Coordinates of C-alpha atoms in Angstrom, one line a residue:
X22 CA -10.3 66.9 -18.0
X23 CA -14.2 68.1 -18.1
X24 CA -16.8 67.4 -15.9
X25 CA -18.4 64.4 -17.8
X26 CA -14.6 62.9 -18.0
X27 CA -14.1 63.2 -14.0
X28 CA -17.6 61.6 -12.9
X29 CA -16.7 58.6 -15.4
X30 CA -13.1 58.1 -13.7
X31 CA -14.4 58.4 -10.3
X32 CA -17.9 56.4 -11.0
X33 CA -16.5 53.4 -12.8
X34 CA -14.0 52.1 -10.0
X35 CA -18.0 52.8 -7.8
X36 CA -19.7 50.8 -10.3
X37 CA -17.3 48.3 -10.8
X38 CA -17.3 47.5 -7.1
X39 CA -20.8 48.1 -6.1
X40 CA -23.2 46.3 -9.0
X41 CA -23.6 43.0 -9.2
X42 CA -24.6 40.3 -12.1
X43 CA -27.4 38.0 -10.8
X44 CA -24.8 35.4 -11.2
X45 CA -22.7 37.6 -8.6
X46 CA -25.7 38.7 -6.4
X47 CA -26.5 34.7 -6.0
X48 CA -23.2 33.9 -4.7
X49 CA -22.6 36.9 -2.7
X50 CA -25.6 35.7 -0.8
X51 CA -24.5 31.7 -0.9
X52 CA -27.9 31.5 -2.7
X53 CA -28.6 29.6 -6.0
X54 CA -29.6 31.8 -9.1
X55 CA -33.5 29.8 -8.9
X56 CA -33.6 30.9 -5.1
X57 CA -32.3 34.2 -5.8
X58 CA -35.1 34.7 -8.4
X59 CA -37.7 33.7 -5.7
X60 CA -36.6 36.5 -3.3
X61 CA -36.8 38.7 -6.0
X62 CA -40.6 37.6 -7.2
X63 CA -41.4 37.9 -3.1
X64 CA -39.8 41.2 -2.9
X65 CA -37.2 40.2 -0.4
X66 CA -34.9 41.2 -2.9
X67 CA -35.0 44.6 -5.1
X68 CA -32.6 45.0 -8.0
X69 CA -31.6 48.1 -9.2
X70 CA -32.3 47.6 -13.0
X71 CA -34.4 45.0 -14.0
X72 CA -34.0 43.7 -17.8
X73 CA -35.0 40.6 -20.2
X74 CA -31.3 40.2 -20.7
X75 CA -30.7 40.2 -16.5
X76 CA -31.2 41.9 -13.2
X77 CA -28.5 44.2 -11.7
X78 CA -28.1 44.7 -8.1
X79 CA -26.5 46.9 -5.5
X80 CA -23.9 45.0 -3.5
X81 CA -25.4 47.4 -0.6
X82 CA -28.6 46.5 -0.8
X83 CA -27.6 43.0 -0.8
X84 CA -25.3 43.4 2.7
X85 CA -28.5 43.8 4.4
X86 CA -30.7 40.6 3.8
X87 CA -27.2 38.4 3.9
X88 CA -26.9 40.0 7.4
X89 CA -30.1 38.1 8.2
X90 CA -29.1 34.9 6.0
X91 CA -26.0 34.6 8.6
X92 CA -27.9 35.5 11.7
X93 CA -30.6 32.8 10.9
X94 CA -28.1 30.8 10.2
X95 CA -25.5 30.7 13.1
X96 CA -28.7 30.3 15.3
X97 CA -29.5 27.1 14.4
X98 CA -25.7 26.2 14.5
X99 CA -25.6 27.5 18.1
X100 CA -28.1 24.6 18.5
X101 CA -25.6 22.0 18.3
X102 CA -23.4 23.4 21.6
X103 CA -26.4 21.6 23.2
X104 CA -23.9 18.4 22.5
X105 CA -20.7 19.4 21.1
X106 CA -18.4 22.4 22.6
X107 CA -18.4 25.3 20.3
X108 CA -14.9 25.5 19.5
X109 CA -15.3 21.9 17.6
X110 CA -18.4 23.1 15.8
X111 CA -16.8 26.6 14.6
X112 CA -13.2 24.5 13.4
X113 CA -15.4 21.6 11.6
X114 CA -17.7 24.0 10.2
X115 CA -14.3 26.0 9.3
X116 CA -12.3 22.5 8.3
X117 CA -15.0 22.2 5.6
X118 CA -14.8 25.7 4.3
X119 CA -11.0 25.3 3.6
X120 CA -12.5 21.5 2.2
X121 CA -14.9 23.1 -0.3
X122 CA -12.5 25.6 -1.8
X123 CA -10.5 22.4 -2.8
X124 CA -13.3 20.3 -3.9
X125 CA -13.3 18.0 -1.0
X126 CA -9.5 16.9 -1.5
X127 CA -8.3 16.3 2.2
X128 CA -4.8 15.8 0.8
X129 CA -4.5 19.6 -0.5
X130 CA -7.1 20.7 2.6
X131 CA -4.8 19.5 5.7
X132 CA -1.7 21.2 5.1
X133 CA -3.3 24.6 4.2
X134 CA -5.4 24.2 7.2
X135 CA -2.7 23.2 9.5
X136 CA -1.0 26.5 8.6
X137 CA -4.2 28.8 8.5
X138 CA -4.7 26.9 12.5
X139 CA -1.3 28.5 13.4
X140 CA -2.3 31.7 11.9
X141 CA -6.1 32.4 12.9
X142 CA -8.8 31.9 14.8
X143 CA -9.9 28.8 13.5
X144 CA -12.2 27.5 16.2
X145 CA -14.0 30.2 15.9
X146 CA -16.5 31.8 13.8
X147 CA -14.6 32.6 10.1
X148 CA -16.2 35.7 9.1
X149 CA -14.6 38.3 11.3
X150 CA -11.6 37.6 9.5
X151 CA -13.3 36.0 6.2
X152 CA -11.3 38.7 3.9
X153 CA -7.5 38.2 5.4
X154 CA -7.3 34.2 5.1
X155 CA -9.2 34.5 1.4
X156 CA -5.8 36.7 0.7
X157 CA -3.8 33.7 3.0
X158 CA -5.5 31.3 0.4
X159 CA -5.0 32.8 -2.8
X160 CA -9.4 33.0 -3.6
X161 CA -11.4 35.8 -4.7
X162 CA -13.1 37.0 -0.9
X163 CA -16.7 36.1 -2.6
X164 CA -16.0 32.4 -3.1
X165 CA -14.5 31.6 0.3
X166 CA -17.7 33.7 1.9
X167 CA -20.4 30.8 -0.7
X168 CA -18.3 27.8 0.7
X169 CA -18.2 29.0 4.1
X170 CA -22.3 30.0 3.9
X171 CA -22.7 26.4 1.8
X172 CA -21.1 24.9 4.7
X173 CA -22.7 26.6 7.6
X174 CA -26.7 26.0 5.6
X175 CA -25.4 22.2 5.4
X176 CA -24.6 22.0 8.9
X177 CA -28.0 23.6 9.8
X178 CA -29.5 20.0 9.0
X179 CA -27.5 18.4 11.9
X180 CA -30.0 17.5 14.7
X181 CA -29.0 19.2 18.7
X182 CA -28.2 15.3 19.5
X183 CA -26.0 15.0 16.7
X184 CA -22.4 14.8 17.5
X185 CA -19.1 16.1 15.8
X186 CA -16.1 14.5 17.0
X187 CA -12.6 15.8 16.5
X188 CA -9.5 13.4 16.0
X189 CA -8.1 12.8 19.8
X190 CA -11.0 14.1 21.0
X191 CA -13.9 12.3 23.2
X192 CA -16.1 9.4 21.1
X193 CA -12.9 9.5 18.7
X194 CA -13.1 5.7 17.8
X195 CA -9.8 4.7 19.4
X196 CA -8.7 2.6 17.1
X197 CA -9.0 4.8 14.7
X198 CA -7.0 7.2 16.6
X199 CA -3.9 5.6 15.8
X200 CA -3.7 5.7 12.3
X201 CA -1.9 9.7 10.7
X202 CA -4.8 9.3 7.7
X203 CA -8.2 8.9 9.5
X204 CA -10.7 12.1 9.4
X205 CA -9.6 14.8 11.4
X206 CA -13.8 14.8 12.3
X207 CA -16.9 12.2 12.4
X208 CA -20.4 13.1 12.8
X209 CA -22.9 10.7 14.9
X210 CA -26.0 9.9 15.3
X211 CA -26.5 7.4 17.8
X212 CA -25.0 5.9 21.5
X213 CA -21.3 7.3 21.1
X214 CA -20.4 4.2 24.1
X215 CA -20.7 1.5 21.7
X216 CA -17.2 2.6 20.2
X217 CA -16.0 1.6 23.3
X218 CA -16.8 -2.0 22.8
X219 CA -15.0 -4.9 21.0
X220 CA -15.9 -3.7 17.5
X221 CA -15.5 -6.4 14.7
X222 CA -16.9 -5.6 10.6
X223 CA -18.9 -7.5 9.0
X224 CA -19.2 -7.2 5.3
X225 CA -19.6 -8.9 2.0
X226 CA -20.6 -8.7 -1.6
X227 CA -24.0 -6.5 -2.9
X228 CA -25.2 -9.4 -5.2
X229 CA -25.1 -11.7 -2.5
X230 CA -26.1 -15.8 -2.5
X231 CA -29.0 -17.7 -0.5
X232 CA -26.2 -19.0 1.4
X233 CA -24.5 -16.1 1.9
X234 CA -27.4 -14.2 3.0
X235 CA -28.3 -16.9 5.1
X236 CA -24.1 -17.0 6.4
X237 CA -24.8 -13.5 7.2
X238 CA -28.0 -13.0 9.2
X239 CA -27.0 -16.0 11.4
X240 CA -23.2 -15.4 12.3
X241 CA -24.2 -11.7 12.7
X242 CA -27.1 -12.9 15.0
X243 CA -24.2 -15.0 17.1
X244 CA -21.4 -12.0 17.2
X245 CA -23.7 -9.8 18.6
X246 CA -24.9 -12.5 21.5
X247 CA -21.4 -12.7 21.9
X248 CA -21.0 -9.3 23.4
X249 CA -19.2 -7.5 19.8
X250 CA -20.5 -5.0 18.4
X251 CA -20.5 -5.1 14.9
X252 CA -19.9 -2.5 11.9
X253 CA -20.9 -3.0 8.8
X254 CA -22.4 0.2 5.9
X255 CA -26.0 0.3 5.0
X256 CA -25.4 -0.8 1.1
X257 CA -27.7 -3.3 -0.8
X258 CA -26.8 -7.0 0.0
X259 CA -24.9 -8.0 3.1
X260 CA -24.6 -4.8 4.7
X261 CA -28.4 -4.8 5.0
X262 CA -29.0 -8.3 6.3
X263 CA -25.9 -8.0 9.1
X264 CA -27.4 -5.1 10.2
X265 CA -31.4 -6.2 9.8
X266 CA -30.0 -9.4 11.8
X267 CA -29.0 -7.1 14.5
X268 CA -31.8 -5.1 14.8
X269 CA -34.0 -8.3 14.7
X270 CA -32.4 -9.3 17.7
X271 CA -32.5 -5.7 19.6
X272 CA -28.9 -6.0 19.3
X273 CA -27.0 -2.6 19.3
X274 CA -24.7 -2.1 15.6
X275 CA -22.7 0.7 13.9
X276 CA -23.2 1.6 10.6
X277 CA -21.0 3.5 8.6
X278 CA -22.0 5.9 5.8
X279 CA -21.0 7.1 2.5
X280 CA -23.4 9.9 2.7
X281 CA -23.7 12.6 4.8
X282 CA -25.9 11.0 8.4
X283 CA -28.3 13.2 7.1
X284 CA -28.8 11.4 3.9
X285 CA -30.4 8.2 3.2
X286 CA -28.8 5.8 0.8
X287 CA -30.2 4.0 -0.8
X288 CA -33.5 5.1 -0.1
X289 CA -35.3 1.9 1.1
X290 CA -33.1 1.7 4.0
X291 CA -34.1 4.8 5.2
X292 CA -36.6 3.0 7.9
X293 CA -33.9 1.0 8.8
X294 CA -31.2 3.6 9.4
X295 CA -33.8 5.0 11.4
X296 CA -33.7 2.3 13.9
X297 CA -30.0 1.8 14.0
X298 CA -30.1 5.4 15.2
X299 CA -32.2 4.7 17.4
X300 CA -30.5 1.7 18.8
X301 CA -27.2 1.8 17.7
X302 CA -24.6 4.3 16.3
X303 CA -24.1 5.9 12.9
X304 CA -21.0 7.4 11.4
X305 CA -19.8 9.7 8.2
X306 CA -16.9 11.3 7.9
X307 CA -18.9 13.3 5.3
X308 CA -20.3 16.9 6.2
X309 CA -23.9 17.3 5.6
X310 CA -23.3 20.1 2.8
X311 CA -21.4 17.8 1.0
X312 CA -22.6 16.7 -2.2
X313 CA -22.1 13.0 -2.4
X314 CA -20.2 11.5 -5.2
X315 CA -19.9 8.1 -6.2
X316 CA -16.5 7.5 -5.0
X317 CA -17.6 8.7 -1.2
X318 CA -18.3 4.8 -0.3
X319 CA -15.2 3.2 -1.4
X320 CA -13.5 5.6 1.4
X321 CA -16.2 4.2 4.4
X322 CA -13.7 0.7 3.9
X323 CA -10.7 2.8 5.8
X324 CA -13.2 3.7 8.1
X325 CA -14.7 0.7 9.2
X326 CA -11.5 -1.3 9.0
X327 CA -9.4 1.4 10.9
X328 CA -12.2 0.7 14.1
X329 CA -12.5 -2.6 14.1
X330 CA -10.1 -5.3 15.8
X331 CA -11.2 -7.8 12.6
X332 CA -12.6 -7.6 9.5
X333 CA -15.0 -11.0 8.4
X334 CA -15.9 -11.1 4.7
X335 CA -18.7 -12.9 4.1
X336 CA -18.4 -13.7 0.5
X337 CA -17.5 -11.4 -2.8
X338 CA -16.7 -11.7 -6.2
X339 CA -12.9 -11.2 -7.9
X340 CA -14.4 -7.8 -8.8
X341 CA -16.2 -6.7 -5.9
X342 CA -16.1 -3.4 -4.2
X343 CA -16.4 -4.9 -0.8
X344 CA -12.4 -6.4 -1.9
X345 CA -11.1 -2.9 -0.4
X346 CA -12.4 -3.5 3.2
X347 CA -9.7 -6.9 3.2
X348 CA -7.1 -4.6 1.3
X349 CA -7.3 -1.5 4.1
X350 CA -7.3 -4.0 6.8
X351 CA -3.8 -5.4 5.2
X352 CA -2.9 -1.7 5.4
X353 CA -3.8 -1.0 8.9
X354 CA -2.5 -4.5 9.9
X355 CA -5.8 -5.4 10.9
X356 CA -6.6 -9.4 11.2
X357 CA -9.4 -10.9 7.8
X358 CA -11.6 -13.9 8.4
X359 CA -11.9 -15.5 4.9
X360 CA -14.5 -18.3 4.5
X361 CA -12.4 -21.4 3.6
X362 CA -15.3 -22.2 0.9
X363 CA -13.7 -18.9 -1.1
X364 CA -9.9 -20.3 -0.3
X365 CA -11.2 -23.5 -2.0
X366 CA -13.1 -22.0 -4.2
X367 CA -10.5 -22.3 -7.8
X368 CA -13.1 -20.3 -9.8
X369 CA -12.2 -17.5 -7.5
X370 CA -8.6 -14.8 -7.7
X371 CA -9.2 -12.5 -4.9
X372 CA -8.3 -14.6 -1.9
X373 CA -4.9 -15.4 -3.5
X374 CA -4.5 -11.6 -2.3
X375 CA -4.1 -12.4 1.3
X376 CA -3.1 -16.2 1.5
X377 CA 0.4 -14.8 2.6
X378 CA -0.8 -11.8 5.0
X379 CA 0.0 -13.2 8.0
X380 CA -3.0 -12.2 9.8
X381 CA -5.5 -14.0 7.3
X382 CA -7.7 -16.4 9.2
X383 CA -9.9 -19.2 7.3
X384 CA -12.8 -20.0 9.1
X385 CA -15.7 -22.6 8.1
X386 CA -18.2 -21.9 10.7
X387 CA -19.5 -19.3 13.0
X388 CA -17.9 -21.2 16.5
X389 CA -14.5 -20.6 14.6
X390 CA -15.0 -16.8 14.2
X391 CA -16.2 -16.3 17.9
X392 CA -13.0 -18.1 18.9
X393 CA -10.8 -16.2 16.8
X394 CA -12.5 -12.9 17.8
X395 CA -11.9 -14.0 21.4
X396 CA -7.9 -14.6 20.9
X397 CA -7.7 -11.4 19.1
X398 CA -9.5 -9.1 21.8
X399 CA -7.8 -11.2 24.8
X400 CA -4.5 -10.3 23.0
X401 CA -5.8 -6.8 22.6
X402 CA -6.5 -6.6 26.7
X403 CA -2.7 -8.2 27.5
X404 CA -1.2 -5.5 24.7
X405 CA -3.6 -2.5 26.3
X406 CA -2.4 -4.0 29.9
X407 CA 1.6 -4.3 29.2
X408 CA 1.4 -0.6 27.7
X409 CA -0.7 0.6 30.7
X410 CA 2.4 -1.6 33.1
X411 CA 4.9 0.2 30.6
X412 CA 3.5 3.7 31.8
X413 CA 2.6 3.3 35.5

């Protein structure tokens, strides 16, 4: 073997390992390939060779500035300890890594998390031992270090008030507790207390009538004088008016997102998820480097129906979204209030569904929802105060 034929043996396996696509240099530094660019025109960035076909860059050189990318990083996620304890921020912020690599499936995320929580460090920070649990998940070491820098920028959005509550944990909506499917963590913005309250959801269709509009603003108006606090989403049509009604009336509601809480959707509503922020409580079960997809605010239903003691629909259509609140409810065995104007209504299929559910309540004004709210939280206090006898 000459000379020439050495230096290529030993120099490829070098080469191989140390230069770097721009496609390769981006996502070794959790950057897009338009950012990358930038720090390359501002010199923050040098690559090697520089060619009309593409850049090529030393993985070395590189080590350095993603040094600084983490440090700047992790010090606005030390922030956050000013509310939450660390260990919950490191194992959400870790929770969502493992979430990322599997394209936000919580099905295929839990059980490979429950075993990588047996194995490592998990409520702390991931990259001391970022290249033994990429081996543990089967990924190239590159792709687990972009989700877990994707994750960590996102969370750099969350404001030192914000909370992150783990399942069991304090703020955990209690209710919610109970059921083996609800988010293993929440993030708030908001008075954490109100989940503490009588909680009761109030939602109805997105295309909504004069009277129902009118239905909703009032009977919201009267819950909340009532003493409940009510939940309800920040989408177009009833959601909006239940929760303008409360605000209205300086009446503290929760709000439950399909976005990320540091999103605003749809846009208009941004001034009024500012107030219920302000006053009230908001909730997503959605990190804030997620990118929202459409079927993100289907899942807020389970949410809002796995907190609440009832569920009122104010009105809907046979093919109305707001259909799977009153279908999770049946699942978590959760009491609907049905407007006997829809039961009547023969142009109408969907409260067929849940004339047999046992815990279906008609209801033709709003002094027959306050009184069936009252029998199902006094029934709620005797339950909590048998189980609380049952213990002592």
């Amino acid at each position: 073997m000459n000379v020439k034929e050495m230096d290529s043996r030993f120099l490829r396996p070098v080469i191989e390992q140390e230069i770097l696509f721009a496609s390769e240099a981006a996502s070794y530094l959790g950057v897009t390939p338009q950012r990358l660019n930038q720090l390359v025109h501002t010199g923050k960035v040098k690559p090697v060779r520089t060619s009309p076909s593409g850049n090529l860059y030393m993985r070395t050189d590189l080590e350095e500035r993603r040094k600084r990318m983490d440090g700047n990083q992790m010090m606005f996620i030390t922030a956050l300890f000013h509310k939450n304890e660390p260990e919950v921020v490191y194992e959400a912020i870790n929770y969502f890594t493992i979430q990322t690599i599997f394209n936000g499936s919580d099905k295929k995320t839990v059980p490979m998390y429950e075993r990588l929580y047996d194995k490592w460090p998990m409520t702390e920070e991931l990259t001391p031992h970022i290249r033994e649990i990429s081996e543990d998940l089967g990924v190239e070491q590159e792709a687990l270090e972009k989700a877990y820098s994707t994750v960590v920028g996102g969370f750099q959005q969350l404001g030192e008030e914000d909370l992150i509550v783990k399942k069991g944990g304090v703020h955990y909506p209690p209710q919610l507790n109970t059921l083996s499917d609800a988010p293993l963590f929440l993030f708030m913005r908001g008075n954490p207390d109100l989940l503490e309250e009588h909680l009761v959801t109030v939602v109805g269709s997105r295309k909504p009538s004069k009277e129902g509009e009118e239905t909703a603003y009032q009977l919201s108006k009267e819950i909340g004088k009532q003493g409940y606090v009510i939940i309800s989403g920040l989408s177009k049509g009833i959601d909006s008016i239940v929760q303008q009604a409360t605000v209205d009336e300086d009446i503290p509601t929760i709000a439950i997102l399909g976005t990320p809480i540091t999103h605003f959707h749809p846009r208009e509503h941004q001034s009024l998820q500012g107030k219920l922020e302000n006053k009230g409580l908001v909730i997503s079960q959605f990190p804030p480097s997620v990118k929202v997809q459409r079927w993100h605010f289907p899942m807020r239903y389970a949410l809002m129906s796995g907190m609440a003691a009832a569920n009122v629909i104010i009105e809907a259509s046979d093919k109305s979204e707001v259909l799977q609140q009153a279908d999770y409810a049946m699942e978590h065995k959760r009491p609907i209030l049905l407007p006997q104007s829809a039961l009547n209504n023969r142009g109408l299929q969907w409260p067929n569904r849940y004339i047999d559910y046992k815990h279906m309540y008609a209801y033709r004004k709003m002094s027959d929802v306050i009184k069936r709210m009252n029998i199902i939280t006094e029934g709620e206090h005797d339950a909590e105060a048998k189980r609380v006898k049952q213990t002592v």
